[in-house]
Coordinates of C-alpha atoms in Angstrom, one line a residue:
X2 CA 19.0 59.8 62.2
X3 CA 16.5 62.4 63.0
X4 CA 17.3 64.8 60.0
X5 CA 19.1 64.9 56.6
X6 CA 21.0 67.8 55.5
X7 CA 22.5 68.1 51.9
X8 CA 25.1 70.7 51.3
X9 CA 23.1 71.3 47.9
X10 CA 21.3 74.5 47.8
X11 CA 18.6 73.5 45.5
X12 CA 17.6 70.6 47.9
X13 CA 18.2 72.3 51.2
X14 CA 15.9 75.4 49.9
X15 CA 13.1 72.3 48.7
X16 CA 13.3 70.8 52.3
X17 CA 12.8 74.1 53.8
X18 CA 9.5 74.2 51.4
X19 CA 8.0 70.9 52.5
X20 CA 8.5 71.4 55.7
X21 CA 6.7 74.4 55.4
X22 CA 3.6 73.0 54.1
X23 CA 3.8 70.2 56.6
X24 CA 4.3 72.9 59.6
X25 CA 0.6 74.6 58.3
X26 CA -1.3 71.4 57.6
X27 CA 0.0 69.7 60.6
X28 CA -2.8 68.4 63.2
X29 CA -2.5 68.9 66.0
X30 CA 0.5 71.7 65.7
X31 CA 3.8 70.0 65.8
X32 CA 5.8 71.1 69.4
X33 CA 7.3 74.1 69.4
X34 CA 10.6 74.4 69.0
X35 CA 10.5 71.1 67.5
X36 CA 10.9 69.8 63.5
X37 CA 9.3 67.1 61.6
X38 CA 11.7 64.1 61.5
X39 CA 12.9 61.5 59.3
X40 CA 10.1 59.7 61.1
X41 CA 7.5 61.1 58.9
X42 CA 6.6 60.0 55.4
X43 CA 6.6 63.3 54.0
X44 CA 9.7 64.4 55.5
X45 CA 11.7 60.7 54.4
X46 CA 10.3 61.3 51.1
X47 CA 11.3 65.1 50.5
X48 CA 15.0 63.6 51.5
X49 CA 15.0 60.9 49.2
X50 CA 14.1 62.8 46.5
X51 CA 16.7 65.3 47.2
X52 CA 19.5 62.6 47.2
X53 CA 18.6 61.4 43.8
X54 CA 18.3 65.1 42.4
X55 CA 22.0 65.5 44.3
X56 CA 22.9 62.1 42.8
X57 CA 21.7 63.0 38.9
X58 CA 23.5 66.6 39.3
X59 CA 27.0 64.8 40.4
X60 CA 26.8 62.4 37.1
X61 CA 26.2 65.7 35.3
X62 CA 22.8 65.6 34.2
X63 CA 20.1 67.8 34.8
X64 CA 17.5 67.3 38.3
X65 CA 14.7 67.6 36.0
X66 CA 15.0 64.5 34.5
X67 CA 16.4 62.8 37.9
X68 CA 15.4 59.1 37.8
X69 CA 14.3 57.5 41.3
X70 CA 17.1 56.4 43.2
X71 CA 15.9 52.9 43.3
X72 CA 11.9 51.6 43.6
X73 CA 9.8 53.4 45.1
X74 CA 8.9 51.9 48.3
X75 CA 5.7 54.6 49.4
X76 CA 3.4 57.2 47.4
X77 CA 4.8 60.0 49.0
X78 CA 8.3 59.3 47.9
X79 CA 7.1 58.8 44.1
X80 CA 4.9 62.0 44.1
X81 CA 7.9 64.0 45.9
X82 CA 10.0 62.9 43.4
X83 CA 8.0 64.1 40.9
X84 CA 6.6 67.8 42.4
X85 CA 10.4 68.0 42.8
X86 CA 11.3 67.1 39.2
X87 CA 8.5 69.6 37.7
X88 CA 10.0 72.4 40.1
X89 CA 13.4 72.1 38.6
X90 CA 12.3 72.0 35.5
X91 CA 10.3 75.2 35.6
X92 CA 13.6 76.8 37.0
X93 CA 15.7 75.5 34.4
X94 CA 13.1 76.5 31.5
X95 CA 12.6 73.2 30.3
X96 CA 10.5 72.8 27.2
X97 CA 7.1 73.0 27.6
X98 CA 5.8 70.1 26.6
X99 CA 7.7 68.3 29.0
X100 CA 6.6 70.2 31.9
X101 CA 3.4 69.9 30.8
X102 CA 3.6 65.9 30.7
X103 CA 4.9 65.6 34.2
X104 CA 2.5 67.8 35.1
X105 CA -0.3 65.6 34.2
X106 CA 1.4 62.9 36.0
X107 CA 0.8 64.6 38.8
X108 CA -2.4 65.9 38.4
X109 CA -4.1 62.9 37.3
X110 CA -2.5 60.7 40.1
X111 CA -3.2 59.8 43.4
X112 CA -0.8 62.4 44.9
X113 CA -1.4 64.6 48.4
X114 CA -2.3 68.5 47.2
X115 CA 0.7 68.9 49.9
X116 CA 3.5 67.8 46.8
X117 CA 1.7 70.4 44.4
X118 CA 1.7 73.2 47.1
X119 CA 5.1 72.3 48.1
X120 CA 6.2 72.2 44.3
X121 CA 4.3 75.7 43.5
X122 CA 5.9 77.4 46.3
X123 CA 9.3 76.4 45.7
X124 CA 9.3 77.4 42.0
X125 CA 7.3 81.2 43.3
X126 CA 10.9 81.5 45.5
X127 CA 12.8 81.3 42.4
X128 CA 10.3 83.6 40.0
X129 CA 9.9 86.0 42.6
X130 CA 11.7 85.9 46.2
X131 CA 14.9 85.0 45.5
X132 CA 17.1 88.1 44.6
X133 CA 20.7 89.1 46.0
X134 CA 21.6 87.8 49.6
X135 CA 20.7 90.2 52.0
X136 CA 23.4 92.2 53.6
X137 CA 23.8 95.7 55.4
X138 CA 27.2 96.6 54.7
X139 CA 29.6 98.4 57.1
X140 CA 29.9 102.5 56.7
X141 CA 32.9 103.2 58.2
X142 CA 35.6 102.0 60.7
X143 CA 33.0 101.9 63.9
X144 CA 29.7 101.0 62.2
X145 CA 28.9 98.9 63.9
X146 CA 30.4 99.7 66.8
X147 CA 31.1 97.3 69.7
X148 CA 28.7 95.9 72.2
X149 CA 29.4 96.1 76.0
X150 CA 30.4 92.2 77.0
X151 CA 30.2 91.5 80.5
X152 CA 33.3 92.0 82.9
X153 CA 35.0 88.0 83.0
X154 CA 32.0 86.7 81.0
X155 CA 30.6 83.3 80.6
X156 CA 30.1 83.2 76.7
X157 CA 28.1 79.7 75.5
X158 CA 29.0 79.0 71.7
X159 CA 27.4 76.6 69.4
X160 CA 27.3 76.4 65.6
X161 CA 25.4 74.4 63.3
X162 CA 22.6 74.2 65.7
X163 CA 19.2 75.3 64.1
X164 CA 17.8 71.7 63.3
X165 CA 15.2 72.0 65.4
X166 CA 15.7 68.4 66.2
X167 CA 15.1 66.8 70.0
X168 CA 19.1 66.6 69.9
X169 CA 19.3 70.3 69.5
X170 CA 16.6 70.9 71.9
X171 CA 18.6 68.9 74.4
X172 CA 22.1 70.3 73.7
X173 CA 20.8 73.4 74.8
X174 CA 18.6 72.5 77.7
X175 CA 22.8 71.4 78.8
X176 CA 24.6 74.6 77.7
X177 CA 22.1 76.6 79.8
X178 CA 22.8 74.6 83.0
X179 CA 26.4 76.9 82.8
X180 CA 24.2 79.8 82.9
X181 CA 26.6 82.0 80.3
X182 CA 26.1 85.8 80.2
X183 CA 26.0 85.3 76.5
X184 CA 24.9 83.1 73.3
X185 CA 26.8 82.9 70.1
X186 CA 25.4 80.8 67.4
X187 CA 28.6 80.1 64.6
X188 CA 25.5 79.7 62.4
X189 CA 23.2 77.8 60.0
X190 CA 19.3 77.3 60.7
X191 CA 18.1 74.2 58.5
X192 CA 17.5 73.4 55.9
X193 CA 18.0 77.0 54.3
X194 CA 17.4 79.9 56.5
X195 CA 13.8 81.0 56.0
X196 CA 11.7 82.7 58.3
X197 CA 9.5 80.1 59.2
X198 CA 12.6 78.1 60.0
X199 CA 14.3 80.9 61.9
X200 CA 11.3 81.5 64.1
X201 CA 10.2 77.9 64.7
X202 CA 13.8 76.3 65.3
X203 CA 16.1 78.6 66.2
X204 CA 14.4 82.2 68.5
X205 CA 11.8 80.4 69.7
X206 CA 13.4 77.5 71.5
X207 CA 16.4 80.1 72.6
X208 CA 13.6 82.3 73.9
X209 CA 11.8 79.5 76.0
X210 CA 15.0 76.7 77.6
X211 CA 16.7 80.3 78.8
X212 CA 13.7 82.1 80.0
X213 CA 14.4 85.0 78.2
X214 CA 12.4 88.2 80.0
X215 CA 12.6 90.5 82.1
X216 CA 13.8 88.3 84.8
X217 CA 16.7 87.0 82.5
X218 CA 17.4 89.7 79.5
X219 CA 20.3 87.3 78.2
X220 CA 22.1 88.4 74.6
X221 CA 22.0 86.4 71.6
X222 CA 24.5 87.0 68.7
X223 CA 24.0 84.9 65.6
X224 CA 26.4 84.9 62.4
X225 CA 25.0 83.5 59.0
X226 CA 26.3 80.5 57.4
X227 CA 25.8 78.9 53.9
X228 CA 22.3 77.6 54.6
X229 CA 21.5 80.9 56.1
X230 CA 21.8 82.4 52.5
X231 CA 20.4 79.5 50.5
X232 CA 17.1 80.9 51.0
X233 CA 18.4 85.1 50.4
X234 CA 18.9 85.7 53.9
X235 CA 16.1 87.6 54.3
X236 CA 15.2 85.7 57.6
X237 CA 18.2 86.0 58.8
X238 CA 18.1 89.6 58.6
X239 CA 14.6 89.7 59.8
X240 CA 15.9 87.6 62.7
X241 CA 18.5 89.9 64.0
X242 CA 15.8 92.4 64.2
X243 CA 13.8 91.2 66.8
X244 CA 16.9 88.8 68.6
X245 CA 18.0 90.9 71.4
X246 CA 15.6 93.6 71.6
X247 CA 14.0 94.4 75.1
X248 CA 13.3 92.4 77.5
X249 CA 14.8 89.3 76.2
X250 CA 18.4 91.5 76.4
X251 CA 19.4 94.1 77.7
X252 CA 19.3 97.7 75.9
X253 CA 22.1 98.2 73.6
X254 CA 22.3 94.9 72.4
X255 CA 20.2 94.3 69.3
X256 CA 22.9 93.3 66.8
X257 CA 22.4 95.3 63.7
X258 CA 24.9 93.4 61.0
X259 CA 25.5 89.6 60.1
X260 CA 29.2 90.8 61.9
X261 CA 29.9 91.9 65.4
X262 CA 32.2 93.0 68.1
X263 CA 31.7 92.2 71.7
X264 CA 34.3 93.9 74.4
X265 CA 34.9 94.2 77.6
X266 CA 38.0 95.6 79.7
X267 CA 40.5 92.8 78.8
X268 CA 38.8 90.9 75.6
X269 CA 37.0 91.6 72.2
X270 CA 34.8 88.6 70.4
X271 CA 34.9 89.4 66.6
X272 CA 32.1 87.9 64.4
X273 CA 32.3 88.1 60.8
X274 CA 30.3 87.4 57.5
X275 CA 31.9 84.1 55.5
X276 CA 28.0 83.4 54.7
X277 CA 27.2 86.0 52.4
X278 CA 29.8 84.8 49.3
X279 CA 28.3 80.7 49.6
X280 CA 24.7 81.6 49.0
X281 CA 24.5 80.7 45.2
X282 CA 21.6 78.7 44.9
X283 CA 23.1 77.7 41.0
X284 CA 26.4 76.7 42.5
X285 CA 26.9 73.4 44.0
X286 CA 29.1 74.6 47.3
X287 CA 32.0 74.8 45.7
X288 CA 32.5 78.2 47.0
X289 CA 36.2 79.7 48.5
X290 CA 34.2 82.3 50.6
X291 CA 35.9 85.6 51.7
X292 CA 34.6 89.3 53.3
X293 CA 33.6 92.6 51.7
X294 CA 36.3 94.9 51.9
X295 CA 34.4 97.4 54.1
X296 CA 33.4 94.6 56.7
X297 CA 37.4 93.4 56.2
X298 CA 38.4 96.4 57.0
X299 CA 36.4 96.9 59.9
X300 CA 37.4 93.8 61.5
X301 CA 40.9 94.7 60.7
X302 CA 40.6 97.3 62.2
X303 CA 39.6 96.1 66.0
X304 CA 42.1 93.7 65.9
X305 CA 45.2 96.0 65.3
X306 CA 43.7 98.5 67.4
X307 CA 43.1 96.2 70.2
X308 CA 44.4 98.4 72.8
X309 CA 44.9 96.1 75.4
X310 CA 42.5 93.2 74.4
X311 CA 42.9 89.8 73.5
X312 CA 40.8 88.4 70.3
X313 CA 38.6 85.8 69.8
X314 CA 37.7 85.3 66.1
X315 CA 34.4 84.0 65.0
X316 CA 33.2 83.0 61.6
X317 CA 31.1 79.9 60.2
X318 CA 33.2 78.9 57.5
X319 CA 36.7 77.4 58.1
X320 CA 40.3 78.7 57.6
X321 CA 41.5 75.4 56.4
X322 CA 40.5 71.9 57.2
X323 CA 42.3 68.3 57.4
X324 CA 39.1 65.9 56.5
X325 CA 36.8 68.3 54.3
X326 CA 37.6 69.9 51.0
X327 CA 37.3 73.5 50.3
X328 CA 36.6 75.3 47.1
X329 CA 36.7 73.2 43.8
X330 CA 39.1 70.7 42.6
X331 CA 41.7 73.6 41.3
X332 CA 42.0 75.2 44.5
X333 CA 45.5 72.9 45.4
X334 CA 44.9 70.3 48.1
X335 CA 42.3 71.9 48.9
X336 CA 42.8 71.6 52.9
X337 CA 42.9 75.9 53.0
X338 CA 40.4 78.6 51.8
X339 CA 43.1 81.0 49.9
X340 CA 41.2 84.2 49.8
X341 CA 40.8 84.0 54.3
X342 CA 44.1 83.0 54.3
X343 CA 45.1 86.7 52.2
X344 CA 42.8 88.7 53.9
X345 CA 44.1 87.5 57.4
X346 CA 47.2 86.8 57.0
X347 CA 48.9 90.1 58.8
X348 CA 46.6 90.0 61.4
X349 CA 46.8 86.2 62.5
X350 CA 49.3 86.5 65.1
X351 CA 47.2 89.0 66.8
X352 CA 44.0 86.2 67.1
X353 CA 44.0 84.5 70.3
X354 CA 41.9 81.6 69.3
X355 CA 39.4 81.2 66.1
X356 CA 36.5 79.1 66.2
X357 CA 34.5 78.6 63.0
X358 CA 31.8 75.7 62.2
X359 CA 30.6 74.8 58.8
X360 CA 31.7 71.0 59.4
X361 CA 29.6 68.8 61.7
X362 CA 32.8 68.1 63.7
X363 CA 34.9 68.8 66.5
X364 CA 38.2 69.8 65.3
X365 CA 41.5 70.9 67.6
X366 CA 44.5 71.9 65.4
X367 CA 47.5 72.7 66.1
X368 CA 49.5 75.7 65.6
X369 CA 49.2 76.3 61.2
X370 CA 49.1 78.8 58.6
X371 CA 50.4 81.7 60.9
X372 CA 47.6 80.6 63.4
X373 CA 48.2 79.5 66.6
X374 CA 44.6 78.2 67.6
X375 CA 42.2 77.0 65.1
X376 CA 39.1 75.1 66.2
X377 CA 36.0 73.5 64.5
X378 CA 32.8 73.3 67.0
X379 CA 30.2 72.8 64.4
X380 CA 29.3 69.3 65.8
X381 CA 26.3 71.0 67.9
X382 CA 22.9 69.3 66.5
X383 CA 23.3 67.7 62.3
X384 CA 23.5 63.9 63.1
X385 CA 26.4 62.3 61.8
X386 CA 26.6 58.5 61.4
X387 CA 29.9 56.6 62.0
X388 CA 29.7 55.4 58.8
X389 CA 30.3 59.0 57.1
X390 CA 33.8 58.8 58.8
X391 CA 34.0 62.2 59.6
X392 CA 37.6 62.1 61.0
X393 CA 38.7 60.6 57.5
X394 CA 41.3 62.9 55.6
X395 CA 39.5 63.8 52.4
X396 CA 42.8 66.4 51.7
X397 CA 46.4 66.6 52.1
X398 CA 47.8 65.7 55.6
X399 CA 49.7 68.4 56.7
X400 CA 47.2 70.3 58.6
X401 CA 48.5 69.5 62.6
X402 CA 46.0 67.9 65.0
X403 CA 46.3 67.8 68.7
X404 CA 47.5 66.4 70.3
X405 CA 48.8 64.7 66.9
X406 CA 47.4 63.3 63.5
X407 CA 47.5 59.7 64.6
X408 CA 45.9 60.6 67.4
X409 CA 43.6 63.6 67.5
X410 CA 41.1 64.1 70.1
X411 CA 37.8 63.3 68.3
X412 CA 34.2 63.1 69.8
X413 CA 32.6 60.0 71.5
X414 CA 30.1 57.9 69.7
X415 CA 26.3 56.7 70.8
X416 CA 23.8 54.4 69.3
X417 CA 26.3 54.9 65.8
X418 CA 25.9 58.9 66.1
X419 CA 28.9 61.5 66.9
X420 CA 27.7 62.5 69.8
X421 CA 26.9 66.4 69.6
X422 CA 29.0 69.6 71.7
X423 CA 29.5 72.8 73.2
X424 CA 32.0 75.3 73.6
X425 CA 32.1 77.6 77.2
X426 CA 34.7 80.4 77.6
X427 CA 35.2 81.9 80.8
X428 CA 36.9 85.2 80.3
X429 CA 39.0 86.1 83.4
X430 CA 39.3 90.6 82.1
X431 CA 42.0 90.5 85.3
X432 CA 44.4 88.1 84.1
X433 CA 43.5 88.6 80.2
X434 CA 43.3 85.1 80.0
X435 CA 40.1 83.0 78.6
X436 CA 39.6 79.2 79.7
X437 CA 37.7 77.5 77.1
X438 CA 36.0 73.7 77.7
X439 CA 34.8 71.8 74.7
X440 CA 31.9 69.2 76.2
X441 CA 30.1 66.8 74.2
X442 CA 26.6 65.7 74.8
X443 CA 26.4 61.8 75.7
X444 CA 22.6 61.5 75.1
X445 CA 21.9 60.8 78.3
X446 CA 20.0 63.3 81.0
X447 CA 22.9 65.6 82.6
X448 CA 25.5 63.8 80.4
X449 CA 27.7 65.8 79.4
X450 CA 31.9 64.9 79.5
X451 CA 34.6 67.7 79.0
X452 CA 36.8 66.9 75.8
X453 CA 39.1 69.1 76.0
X454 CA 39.9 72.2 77.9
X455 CA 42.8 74.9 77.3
X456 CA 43.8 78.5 79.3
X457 CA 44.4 81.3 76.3
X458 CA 45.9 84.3 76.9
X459 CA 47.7 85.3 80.2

């Protein structure tokens, strides 16, 4: 396993710290486009520390006073432990004297200055950085207004891609071999969103495997996901500033909300926002995430006045779910987000297909809820290990797989991985119909296989 991702905010924003500091001490300059790995000390010991902070918060205690999971096998995974335990208790306003004991700990031990950095600069986000989630609101019924999407485009999708692993790397060396007119990303850029992260793992590798110029201006759209917040979303935002403007896209692309609209004669792509209401750093993701009103409305608003096209839905949190649990322990069987469901529930019938990520899984259901086609892709670069049992049912079983429960298509498995995947629609704006192939990557050089494949629309 290259990377470990925690759906915890606290530890995913402390990741994105450490491998910060790494990033500017590291000599020579890691690869670009490329992330520190599990295989590093530092990077193993930030993770471990994180699990037992996760584990102590589950048994209800506080991640100041986290114990070690078990021995500790290396320096760097004691003094990580500790810079992490001093951070925490800073931000929960521990008594002083206790800071000030583990403090000496780690002054007056044999620590790398890299923990303290790490440590400092994760407590100055808190203090300082942290404020309300960024988000520019819509202003009306055609703010913003919709993009121009190719006549019978080739659009690539992906979610859950920003690792900035070598997997990731190659998943999209493959999905540019179909040479798509346009990028979606369902979101998430690991471990929570920050600039650095957004620049290293997820524009600049985009930018370089497509050859984004003059001589290929190819559009980019990117929704925000949880880990996209945990951090503000401040790089997000500052993100979408530079993504699409000239020459790595054509003029009038540069998306200007975390929500979109892309159209052409026969077919409208619809991003929205399920990001911005599961940023709470203090909340354990517990969260049953819904939109504004405003950007609601908006999006309401396209697909009821469709005039003629066909919708494709786009969001990075799920409708509902047959293996992971949504919203707390209250929220029924938890195998449906309530709030989506009552926002979208009038307008269902009108969505063509709606793709969504959030779970590192490939996921084809069957007709539910008012919805004909809902489909999980968010398998694209966070490792997964056969033993998680991602195809498990952690909720009630009535949610319909295809081509059925005891049977559902699931992805392949190499080296005791999921293998990772794709998603390419091919619009036909003639025929209003859209033929979308699901492909996983097999790890090997050009091996990719076709999963599943289905003609919407017509």
């Amino acid at each position: 396993m290259s990377v470990k991702t925690f759906r915890d905010p606290h530890v995913s924003r402390w990741q994105s710290i450490v491998d910060e500091v790494l990033q500017r001490q590291s000599e020579p300059p890691a690869p670009a486009g490329r992330r520190p790995t599990l295989d590093h000390p530092v990077v193993s010991a930030a993770a471990a520390a994180g699990a037992s902070a996760v584990a102590a918060g589950a048994a209800g205690g506080s991640l100041a006073s986290a114990a070690p999971a078990g021995p500790a096998c290396t320096t760097h995974q004691e003094c990580a432990h500790l810079a992490l335990r001093i951070a925490t208790a800073k931000i929960e306003h521990r008594p002083a004297e206790e800071i000030a004991e583990l403090e000496s700990e780690l002054r007056f031990g044999t620590c790398d200055p890299l923990w303290s950095e790490a440590m400092a600069a994760y407590v100055r986000f808190f203090d300082f950085d942290k404020g309300s989630a960024s988000y520019r609101p819509s202003t009306g019924l055609d703010d913003p207004a919709p993009h121009n999407l190719p006549e019978s485009a080739t659009v690539a999708l992906i979610a859950d891609w920003g690792t900035g692993t070598a997997e990731a790397i190659a998943l999209l060396e493959k999905v540019a071999a179909h040479k798509p007119d346009v990028l979606i990303h369902l979101g998430d850029v690991y471990y929570s969103g920050t600039a650095s992260e957004n620049e290293r793992y997820f524009l600049d590798p985009i930018n370089q495997i497509f050859g984004r110029g003059p001589d290929r201006p190819l559009p980019v759209f990117n929704l925000p996901g949880n880990h996209d917040m945990y951090s503000g979303g401040a790089g997000y935002c500052s993100t979408l500033d530079r993504l699409n403007l000239p020459p790595l896209a054509p003029e009038g692309q540069v998306q200007s909300h975390s929500f979109f609209c892309l159209q052409s004669s026969g077919w409208q792509i619809l991003g929205v926002n399920t990001g911005l209401h599961d940023d709470d750093l203090f909340d354990v993701a517990t969260s049953v995430t819904y939109l504004e009103d405003a950007e609601l409305a908006w999006a309401k608003d396209k697909i009821n006045n469709a005039t003629g096209h066909r919708t494709i839905l786009l969001s990075h949190h799920q409708l509902f779910s047959a293996f992971s649990p949504i919203g707390p322990e209250n929220n029924g069987d938890r195998s449906i987000n309530p709030r989506l469901l009552a926002q979208f529930a009038d307008v269902l019938p009108e969505i063509d297909v709606w793709l969504w990520g959030h779970e590192h899984n490939l996921e084809i259901y069957g007709p539910y809820a008012g919805l004909s086609r809902g489909r999980c892709i968010g398998h694209a670069a966070v490792p997964v290990l056969t033993d998680q049992v991602p195809y498990a049912s952690r909720v009630g079983n009535k949610v319909p797989l295809l081509p059925n429960n005891e049977n559902p298509i699931q992805l392949g498995i190499t080296d005791d991985m999921y293998n990772h995947g794709y998603v390419i629609a091919k619009l036909d704006d003639a025929k209003k119909t859209a033929r979308l192939s699901y492909y996983q990557d097999t790890g090997t050089p050009g091996g990719t296989e076709l999963l599943f494949e289905e003609l919407v629309g017509g």
